[in-house]
PDB file of N, CA and C in Angstrom:
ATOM      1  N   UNK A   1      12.465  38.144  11.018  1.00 62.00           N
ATOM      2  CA  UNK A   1      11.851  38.026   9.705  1.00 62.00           C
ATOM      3  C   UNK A   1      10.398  37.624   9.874  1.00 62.00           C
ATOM      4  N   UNK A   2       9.399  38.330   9.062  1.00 67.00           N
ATOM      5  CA  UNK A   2       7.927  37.819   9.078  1.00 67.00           C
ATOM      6  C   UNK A   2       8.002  36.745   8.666  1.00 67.00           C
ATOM      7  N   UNK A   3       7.734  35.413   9.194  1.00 67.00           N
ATOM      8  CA  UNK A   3       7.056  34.193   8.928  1.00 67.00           C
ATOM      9  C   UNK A   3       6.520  34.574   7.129  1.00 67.00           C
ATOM     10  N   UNK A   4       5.542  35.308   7.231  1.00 65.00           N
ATOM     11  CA  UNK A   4       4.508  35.081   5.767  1.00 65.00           C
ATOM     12  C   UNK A   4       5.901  35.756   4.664  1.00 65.00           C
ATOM     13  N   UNK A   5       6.794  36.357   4.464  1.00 65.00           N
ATOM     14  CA  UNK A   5       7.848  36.416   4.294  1.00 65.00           C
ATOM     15  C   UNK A   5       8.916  34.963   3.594  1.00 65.00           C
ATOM     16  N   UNK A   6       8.952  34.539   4.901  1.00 62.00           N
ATOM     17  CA  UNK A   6       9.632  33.062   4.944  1.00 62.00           C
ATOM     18  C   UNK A   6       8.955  31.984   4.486  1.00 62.00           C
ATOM     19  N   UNK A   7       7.421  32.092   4.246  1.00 68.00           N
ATOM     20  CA  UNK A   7       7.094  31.131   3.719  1.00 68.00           C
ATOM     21  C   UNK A   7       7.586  31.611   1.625  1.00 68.00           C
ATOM     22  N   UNK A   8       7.020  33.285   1.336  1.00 63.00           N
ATOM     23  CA  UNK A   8       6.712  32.968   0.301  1.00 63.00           C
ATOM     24  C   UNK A   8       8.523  33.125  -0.510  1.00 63.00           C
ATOM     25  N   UNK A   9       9.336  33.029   0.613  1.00 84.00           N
ATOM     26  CA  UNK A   9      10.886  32.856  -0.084  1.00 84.00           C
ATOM     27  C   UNK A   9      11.465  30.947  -0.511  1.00 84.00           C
ATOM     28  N   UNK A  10      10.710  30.364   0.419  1.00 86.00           N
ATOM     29  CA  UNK A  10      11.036  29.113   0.020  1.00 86.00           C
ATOM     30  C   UNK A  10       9.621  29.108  -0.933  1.00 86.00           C
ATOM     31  N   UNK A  11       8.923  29.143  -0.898  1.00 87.00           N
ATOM     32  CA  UNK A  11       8.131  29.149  -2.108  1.00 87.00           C
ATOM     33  C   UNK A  11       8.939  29.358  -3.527  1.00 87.00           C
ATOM     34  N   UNK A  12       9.813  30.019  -3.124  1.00 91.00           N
ATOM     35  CA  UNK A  12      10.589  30.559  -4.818  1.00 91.00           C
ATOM     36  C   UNK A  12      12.357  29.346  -5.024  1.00 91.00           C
ATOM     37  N   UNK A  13      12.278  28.408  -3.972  1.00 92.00           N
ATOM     38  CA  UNK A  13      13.221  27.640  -4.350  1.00 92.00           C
ATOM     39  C   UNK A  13      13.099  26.443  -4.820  1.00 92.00           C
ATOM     40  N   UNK A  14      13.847  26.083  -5.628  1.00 94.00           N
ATOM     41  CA  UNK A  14      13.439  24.602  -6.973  1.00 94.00           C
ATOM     42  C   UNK A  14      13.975  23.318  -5.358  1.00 94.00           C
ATOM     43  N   UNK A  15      13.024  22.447  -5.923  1.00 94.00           N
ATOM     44  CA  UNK A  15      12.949  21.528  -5.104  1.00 94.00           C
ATOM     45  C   UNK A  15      14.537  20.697  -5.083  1.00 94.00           C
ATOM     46  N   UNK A  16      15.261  20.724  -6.146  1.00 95.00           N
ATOM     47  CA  UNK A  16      16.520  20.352  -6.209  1.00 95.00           C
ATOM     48  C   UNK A  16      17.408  20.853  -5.158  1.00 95.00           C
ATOM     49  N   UNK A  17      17.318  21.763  -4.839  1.00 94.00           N
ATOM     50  CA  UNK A  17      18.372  23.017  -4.225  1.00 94.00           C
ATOM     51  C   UNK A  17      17.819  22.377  -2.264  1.00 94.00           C
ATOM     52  N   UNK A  18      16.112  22.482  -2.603  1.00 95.00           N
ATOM     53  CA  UNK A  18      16.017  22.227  -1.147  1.00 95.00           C
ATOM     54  C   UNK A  18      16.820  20.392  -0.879  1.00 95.00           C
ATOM     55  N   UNK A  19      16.553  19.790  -1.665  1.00 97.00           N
ATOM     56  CA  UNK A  19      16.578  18.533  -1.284  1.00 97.00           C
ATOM     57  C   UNK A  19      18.596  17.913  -1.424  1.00 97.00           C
ATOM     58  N   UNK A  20      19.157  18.647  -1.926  1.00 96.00           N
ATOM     59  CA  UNK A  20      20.813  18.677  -1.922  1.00 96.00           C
ATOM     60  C   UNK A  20      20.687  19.429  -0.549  1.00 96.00           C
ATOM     61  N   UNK A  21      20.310  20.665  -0.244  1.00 96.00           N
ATOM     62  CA  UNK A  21      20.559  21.452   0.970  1.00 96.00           C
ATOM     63  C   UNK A  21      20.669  20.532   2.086  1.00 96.00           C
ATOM     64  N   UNK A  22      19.220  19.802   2.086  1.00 97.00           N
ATOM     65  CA  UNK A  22      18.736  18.553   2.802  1.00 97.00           C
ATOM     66  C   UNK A  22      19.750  17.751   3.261  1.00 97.00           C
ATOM     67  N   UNK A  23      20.064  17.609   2.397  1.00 98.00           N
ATOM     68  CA  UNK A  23      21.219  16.012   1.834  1.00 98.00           C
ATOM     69  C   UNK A  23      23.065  16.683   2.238  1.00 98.00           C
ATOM     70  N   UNK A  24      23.292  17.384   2.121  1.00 98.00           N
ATOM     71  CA  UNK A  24      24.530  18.411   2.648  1.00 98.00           C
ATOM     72  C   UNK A  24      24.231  18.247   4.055  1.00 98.00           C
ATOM     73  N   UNK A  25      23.708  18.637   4.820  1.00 98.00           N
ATOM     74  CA  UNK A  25      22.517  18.561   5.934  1.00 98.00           C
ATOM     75  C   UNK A  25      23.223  17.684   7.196  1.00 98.00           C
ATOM     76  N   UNK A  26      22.343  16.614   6.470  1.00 98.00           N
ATOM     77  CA  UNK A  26      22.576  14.855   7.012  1.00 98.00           C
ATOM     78  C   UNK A  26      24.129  14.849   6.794  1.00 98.00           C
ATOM     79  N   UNK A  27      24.761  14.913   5.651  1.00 98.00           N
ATOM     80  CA  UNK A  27      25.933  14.148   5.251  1.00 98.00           C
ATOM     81  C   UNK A  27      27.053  15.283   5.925  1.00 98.00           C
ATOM     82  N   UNK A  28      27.027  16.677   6.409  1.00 98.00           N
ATOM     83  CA  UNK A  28      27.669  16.817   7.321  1.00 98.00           C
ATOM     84  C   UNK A  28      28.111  16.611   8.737  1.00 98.00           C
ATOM     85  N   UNK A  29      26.661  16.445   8.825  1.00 98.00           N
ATOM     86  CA  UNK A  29      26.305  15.895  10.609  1.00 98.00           C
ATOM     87  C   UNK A  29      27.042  14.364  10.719  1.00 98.00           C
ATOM     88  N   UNK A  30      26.379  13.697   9.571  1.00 98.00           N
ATOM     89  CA  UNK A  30      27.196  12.254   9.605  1.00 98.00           C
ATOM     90  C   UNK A  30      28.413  11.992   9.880  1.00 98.00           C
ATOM     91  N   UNK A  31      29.396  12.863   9.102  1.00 98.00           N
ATOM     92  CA  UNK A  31      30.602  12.690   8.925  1.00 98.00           C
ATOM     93  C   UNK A  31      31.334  13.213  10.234  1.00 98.00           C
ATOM     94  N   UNK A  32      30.571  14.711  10.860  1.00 98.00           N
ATOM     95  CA  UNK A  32      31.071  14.641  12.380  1.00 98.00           C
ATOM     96  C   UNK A  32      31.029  13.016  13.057  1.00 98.00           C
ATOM     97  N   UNK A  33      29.887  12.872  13.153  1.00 98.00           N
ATOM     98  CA  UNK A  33      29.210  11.550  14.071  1.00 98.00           C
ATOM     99  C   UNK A  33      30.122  10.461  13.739  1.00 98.00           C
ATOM    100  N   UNK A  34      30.591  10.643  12.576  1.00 97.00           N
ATOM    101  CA  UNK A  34      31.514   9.271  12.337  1.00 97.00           C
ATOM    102  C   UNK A  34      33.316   9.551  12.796  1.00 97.00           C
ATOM    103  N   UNK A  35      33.230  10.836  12.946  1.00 96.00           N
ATOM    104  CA  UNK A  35      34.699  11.211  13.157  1.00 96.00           C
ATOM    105  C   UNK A  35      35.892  12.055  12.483  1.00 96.00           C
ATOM    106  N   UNK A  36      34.961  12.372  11.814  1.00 96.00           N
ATOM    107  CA  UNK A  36      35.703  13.245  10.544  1.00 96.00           C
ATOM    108  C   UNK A  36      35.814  14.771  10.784  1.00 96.00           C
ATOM    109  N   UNK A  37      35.765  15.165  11.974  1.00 91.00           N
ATOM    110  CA  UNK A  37      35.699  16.739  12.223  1.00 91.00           C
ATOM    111  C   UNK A  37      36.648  16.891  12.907  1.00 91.00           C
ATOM    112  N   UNK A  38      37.190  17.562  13.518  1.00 91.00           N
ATOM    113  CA  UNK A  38      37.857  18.631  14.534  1.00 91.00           C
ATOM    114  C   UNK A  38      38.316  17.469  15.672  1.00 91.00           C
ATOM    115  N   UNK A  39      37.439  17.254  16.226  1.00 92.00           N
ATOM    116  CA  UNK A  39      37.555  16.756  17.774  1.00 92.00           C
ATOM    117  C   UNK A  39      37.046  14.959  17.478  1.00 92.00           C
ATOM    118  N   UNK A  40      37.872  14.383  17.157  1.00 91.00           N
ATOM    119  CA  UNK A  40      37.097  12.544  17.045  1.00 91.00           C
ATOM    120  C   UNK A  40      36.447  12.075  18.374  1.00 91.00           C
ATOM    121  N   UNK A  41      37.598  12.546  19.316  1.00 90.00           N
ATOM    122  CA  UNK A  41      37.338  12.031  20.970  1.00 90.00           C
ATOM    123  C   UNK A  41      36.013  12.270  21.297  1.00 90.00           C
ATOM    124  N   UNK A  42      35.538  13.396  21.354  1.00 93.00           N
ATOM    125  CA  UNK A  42      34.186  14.128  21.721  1.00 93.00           C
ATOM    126  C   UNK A  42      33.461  13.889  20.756  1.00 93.00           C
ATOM    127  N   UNK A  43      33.282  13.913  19.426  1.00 95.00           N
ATOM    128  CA  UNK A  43      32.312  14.181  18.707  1.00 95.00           C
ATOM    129  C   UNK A  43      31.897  13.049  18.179  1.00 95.00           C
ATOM    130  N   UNK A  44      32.427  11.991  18.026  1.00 96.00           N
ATOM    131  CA  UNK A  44      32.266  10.561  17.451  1.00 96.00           C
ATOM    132  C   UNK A  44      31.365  10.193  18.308  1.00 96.00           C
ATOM    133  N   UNK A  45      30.182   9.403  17.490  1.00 97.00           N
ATOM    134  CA  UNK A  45      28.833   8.944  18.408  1.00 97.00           C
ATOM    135  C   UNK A  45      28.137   7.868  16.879  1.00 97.00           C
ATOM    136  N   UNK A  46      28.602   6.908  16.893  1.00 97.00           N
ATOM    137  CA  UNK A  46      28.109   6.231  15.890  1.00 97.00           C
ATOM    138  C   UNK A  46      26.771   5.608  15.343  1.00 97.00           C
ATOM    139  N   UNK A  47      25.939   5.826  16.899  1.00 97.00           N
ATOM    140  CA  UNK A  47      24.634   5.856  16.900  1.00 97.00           C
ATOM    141  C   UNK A  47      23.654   6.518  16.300  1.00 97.00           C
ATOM    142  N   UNK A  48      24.258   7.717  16.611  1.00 98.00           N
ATOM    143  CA  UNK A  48      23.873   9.138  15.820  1.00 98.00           C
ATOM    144  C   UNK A  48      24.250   8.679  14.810  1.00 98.00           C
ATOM    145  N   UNK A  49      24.935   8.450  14.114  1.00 98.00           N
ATOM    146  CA  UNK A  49      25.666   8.511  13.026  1.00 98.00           C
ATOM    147  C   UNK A  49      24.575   7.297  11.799  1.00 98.00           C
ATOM    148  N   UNK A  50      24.797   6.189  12.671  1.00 98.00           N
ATOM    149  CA  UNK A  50      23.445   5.367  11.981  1.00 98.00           C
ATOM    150  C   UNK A  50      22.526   6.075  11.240  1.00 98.00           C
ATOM    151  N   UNK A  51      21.652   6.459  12.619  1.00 98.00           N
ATOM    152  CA  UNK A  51      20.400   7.161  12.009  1.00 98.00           C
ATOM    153  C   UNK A  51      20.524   8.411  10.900  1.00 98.00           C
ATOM    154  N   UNK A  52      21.542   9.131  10.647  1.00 98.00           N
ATOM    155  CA  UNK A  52      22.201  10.124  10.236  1.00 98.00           C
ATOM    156  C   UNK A  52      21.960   9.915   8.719  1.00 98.00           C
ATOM    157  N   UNK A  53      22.718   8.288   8.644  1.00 98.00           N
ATOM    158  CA  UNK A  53      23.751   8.112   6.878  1.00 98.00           C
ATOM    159  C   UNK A  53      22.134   6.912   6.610  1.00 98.00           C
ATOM    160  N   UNK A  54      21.254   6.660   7.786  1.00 98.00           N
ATOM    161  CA  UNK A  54      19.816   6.003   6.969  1.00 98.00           C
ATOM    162  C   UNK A  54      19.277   6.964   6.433  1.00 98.00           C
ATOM    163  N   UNK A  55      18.811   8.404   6.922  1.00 98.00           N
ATOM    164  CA  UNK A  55      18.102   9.455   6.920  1.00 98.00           C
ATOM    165  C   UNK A  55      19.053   9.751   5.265  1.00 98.00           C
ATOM    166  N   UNK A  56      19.718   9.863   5.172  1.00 98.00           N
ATOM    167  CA  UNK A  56      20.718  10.700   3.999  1.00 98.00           C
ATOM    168  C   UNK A  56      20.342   9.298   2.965  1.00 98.00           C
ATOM    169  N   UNK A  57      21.125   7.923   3.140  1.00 98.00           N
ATOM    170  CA  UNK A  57      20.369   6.903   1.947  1.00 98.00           C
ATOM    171  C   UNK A  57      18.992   7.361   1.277  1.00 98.00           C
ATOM    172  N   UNK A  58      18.466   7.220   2.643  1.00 98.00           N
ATOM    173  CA  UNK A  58      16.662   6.859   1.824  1.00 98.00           C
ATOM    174  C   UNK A  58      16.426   8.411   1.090  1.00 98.00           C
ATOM    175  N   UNK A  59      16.830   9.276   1.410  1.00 98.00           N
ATOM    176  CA  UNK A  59      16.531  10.797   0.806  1.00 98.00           C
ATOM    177  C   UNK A  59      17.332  10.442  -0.479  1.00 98.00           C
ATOM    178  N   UNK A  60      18.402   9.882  -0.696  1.00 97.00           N
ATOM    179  CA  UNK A  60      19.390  10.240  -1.460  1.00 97.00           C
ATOM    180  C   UNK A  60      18.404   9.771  -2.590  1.00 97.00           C
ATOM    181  N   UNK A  61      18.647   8.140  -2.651  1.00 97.00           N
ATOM    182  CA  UNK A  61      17.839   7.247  -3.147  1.00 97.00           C
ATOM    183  C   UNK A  61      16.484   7.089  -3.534  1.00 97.00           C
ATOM    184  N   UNK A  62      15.779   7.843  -2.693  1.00 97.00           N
ATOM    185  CA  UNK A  62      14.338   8.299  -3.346  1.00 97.00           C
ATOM    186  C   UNK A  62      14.040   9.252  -4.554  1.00 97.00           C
ATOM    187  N   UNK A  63      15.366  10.297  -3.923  1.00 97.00           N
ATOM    188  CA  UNK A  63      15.395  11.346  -4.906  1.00 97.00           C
ATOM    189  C   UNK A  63      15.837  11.534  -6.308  1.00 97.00           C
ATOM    190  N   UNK A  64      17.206  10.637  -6.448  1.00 96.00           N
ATOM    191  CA  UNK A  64      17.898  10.266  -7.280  1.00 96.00           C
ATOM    192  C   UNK A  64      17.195  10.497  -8.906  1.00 96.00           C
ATOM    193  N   UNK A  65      16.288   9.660  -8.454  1.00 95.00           N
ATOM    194  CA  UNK A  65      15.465   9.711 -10.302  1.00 95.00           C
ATOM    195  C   UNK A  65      15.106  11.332 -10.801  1.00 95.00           C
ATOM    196  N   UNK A  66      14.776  12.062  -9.843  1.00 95.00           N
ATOM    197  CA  UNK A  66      14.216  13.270 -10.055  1.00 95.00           C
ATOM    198  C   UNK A  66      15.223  14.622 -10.158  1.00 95.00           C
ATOM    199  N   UNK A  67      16.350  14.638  -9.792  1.00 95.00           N
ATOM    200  CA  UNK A  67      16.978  15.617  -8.955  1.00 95.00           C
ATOM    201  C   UNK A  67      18.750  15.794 -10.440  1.00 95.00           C
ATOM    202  N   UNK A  68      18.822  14.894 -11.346  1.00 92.00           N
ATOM    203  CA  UNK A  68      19.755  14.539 -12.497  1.00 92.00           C
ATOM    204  C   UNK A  68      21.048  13.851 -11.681  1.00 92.00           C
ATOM    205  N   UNK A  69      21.625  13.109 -13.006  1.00 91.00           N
ATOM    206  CA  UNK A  69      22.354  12.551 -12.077  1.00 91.00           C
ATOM    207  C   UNK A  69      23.599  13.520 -11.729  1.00 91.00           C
ATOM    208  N   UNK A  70      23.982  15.043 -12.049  1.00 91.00           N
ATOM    209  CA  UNK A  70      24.619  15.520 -11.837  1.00 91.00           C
ATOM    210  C   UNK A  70      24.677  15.614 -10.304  1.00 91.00           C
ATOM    211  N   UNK A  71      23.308  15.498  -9.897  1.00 91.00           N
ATOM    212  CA  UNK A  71      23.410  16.357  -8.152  1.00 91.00           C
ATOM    213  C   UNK A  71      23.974  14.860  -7.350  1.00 91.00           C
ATOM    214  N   UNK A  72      23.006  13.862  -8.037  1.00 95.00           N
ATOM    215  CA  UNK A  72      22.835  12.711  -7.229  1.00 95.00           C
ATOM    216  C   UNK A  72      24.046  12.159  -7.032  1.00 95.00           C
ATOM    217  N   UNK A  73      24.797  11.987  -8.045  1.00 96.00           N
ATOM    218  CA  UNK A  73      25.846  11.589  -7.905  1.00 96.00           C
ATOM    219  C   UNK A  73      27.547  12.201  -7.236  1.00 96.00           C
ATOM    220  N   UNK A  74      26.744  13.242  -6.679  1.00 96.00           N
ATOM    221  CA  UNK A  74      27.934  13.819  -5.786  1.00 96.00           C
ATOM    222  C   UNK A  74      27.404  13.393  -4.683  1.00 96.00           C
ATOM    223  N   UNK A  75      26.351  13.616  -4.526  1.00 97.00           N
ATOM    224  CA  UNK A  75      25.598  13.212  -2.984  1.00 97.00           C
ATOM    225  C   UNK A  75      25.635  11.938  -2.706  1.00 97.00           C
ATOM    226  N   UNK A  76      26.016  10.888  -3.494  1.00 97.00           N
ATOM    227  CA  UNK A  76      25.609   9.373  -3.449  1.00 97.00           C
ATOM    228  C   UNK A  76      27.722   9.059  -2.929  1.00 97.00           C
ATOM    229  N   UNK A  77      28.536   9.827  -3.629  1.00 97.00           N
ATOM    230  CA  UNK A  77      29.905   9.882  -3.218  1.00 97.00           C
ATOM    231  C   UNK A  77      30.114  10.397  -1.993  1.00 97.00           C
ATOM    232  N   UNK A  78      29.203  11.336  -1.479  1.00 97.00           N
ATOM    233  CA  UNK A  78      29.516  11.716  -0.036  1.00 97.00           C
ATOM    234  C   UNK A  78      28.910  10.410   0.712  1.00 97.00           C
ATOM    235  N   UNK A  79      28.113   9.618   0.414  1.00 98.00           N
ATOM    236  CA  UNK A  79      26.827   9.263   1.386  1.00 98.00           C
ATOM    237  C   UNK A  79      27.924   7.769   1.670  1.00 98.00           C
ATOM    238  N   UNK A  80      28.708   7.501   0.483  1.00 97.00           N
ATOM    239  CA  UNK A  80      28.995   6.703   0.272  1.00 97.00           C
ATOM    240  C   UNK A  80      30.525   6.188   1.140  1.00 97.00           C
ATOM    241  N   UNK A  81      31.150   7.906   1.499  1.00 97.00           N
ATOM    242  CA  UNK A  81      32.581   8.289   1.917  1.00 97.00           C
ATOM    243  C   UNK A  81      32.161   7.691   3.230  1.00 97.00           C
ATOM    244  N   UNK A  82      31.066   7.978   4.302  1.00 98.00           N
ATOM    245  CA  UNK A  82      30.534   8.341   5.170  1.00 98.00           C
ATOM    246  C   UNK A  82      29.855   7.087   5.912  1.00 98.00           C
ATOM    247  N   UNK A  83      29.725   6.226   4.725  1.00 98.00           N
ATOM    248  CA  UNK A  83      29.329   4.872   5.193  1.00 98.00           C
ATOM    249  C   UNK A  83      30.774   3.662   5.239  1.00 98.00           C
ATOM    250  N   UNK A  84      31.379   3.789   4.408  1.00 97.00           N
ATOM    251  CA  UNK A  84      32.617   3.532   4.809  1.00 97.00           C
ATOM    252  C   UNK A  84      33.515   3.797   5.775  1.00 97.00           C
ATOM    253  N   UNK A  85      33.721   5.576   6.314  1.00 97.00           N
ATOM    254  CA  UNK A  85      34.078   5.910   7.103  1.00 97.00           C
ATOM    255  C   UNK A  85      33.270   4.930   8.605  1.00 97.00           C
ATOM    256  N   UNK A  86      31.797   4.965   8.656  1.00 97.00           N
ATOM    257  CA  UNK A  86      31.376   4.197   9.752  1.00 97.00           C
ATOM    258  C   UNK A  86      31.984   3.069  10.112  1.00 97.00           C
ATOM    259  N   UNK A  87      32.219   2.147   8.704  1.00 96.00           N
ATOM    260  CA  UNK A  87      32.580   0.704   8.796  1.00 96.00           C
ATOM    261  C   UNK A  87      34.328   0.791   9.592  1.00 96.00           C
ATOM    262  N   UNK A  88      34.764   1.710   8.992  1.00 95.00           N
ATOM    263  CA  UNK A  88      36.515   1.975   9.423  1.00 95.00           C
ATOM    264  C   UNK A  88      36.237   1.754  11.291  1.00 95.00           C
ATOM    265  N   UNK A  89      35.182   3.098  11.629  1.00 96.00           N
ATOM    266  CA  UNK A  89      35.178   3.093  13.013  1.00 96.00           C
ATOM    267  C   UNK A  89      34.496   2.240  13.818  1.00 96.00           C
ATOM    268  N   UNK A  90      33.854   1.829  13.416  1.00 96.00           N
ATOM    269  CA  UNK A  90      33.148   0.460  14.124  1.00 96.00           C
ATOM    270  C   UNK A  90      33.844  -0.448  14.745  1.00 96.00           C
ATOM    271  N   UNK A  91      33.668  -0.490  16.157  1.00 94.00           N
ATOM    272  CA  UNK A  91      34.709  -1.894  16.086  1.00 94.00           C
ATOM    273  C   UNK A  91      34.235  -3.246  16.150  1.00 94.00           C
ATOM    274  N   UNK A  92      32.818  -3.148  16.019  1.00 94.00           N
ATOM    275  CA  UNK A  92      32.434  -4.311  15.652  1.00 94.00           C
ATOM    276  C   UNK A  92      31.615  -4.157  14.066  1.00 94.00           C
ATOM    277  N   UNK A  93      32.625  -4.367  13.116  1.00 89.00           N
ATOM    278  CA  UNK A  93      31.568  -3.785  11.891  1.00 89.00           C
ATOM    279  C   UNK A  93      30.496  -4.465  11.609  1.00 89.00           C
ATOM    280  N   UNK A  94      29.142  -3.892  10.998  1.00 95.00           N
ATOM    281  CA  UNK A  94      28.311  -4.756  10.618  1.00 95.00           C
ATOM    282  C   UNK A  94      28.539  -5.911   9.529  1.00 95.00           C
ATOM    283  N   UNK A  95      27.837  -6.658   8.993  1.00 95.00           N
ATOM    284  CA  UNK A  95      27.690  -7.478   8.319  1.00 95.00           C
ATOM    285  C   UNK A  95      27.523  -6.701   6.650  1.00 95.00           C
ATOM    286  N   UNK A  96      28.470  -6.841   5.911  1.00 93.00           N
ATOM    287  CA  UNK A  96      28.334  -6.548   4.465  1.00 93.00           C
ATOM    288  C   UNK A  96      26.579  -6.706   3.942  1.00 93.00           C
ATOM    289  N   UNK A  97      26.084  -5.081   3.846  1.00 95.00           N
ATOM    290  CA  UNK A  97      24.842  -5.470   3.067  1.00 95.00           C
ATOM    291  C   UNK A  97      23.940  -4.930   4.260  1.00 95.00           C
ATOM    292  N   UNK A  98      24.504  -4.525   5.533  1.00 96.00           N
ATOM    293  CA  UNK A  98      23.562  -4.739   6.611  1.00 96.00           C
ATOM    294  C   UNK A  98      24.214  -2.986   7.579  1.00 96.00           C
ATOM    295  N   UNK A  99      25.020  -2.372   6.892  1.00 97.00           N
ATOM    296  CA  UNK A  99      25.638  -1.367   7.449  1.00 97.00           C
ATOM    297  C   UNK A  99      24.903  -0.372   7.329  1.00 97.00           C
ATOM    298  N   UNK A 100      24.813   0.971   7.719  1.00 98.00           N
ATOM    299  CA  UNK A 100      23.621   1.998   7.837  1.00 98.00           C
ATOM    300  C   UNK A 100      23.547   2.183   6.341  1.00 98.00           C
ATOM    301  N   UNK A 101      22.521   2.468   5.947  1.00 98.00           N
ATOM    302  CA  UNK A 101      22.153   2.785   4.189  1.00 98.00           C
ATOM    303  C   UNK A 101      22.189   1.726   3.883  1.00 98.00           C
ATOM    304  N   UNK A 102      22.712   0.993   3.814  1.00 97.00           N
ATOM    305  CA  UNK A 102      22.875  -0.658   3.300  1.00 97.00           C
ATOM    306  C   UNK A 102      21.630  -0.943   2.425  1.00 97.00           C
ATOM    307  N   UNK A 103      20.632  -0.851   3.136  1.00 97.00           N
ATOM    308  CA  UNK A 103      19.361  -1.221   2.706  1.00 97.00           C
ATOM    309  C   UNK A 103      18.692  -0.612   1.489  1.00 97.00           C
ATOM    310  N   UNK A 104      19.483   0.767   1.711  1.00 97.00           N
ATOM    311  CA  UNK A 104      18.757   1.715   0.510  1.00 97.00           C
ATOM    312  C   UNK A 104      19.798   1.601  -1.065  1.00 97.00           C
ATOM    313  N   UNK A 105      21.583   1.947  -0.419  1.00 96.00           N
ATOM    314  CA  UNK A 105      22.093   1.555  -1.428  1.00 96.00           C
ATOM    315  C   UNK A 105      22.672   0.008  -2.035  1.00 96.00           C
ATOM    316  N   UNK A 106      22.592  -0.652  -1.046  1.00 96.00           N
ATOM    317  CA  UNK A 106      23.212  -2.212  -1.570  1.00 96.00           C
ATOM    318  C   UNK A 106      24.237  -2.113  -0.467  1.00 96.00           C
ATOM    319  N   UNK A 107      25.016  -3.303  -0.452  1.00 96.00           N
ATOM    320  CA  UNK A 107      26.539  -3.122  -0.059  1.00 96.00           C
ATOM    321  C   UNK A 107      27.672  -2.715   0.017  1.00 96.00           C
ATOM    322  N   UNK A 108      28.118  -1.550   1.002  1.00 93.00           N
ATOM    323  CA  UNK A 108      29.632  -0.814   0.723  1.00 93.00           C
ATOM    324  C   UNK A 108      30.508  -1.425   1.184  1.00 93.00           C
ATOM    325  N   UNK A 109      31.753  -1.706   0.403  1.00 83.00           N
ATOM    326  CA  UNK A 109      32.639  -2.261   0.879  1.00 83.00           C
ATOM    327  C   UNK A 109      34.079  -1.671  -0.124  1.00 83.00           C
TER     328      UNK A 109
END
């Protein structure tokens, strides 16, 4: 595909669509990283997974005001499945308030 092509096709997509795409994105990768796919043995890496469900909070949460709460609030239920799921696998869980996203959404518990 021509590049000048590819630019002027995302040019024609509403910033909503990119920023859920975004957010689908993170919150699939997460949910591997946390254990939720196919293979737990191999694919579970909770490190990854951290940086994963921060990257997905702060997007979620920034976006939230802009994006209605129709989108946000499916995305805030995944983000939310996913941070819990971490806490399940952890075996040393963090501190309530202090778990990945923590910061952006408050405390999951």
């Amino acid at each position: 595909m021509d590049p000048a092509q590819a630019t002027r096709d995302i040019a024609d997509v509403a910033a909503v669509e990119v920023i859920t795409t975004a957010s689908v994105h993170l919150l699939s990768a997460a949910a591997v990283k946390v254990g939720l796919a196919d293979d737990p043995d191999t694919q579970t890496d909770l490190d990854e997974a951290r940086k994963l469900i921060n990257a997905l909070a702060g997007l979620i949460t920034a976006a939230a005001p802009d994006i209605s709460d129709m989108h946000a609030r499916s995305l805030r239920d995944g983000l939310r499945s996913v941070q819990l799921a971490f806490r399940e696998a952890s075996t040393i869980p963090d501190p309530i308030g202090q778990g990945p996203g923590e910061k952006f959404t408050g405390p999951v518990n």
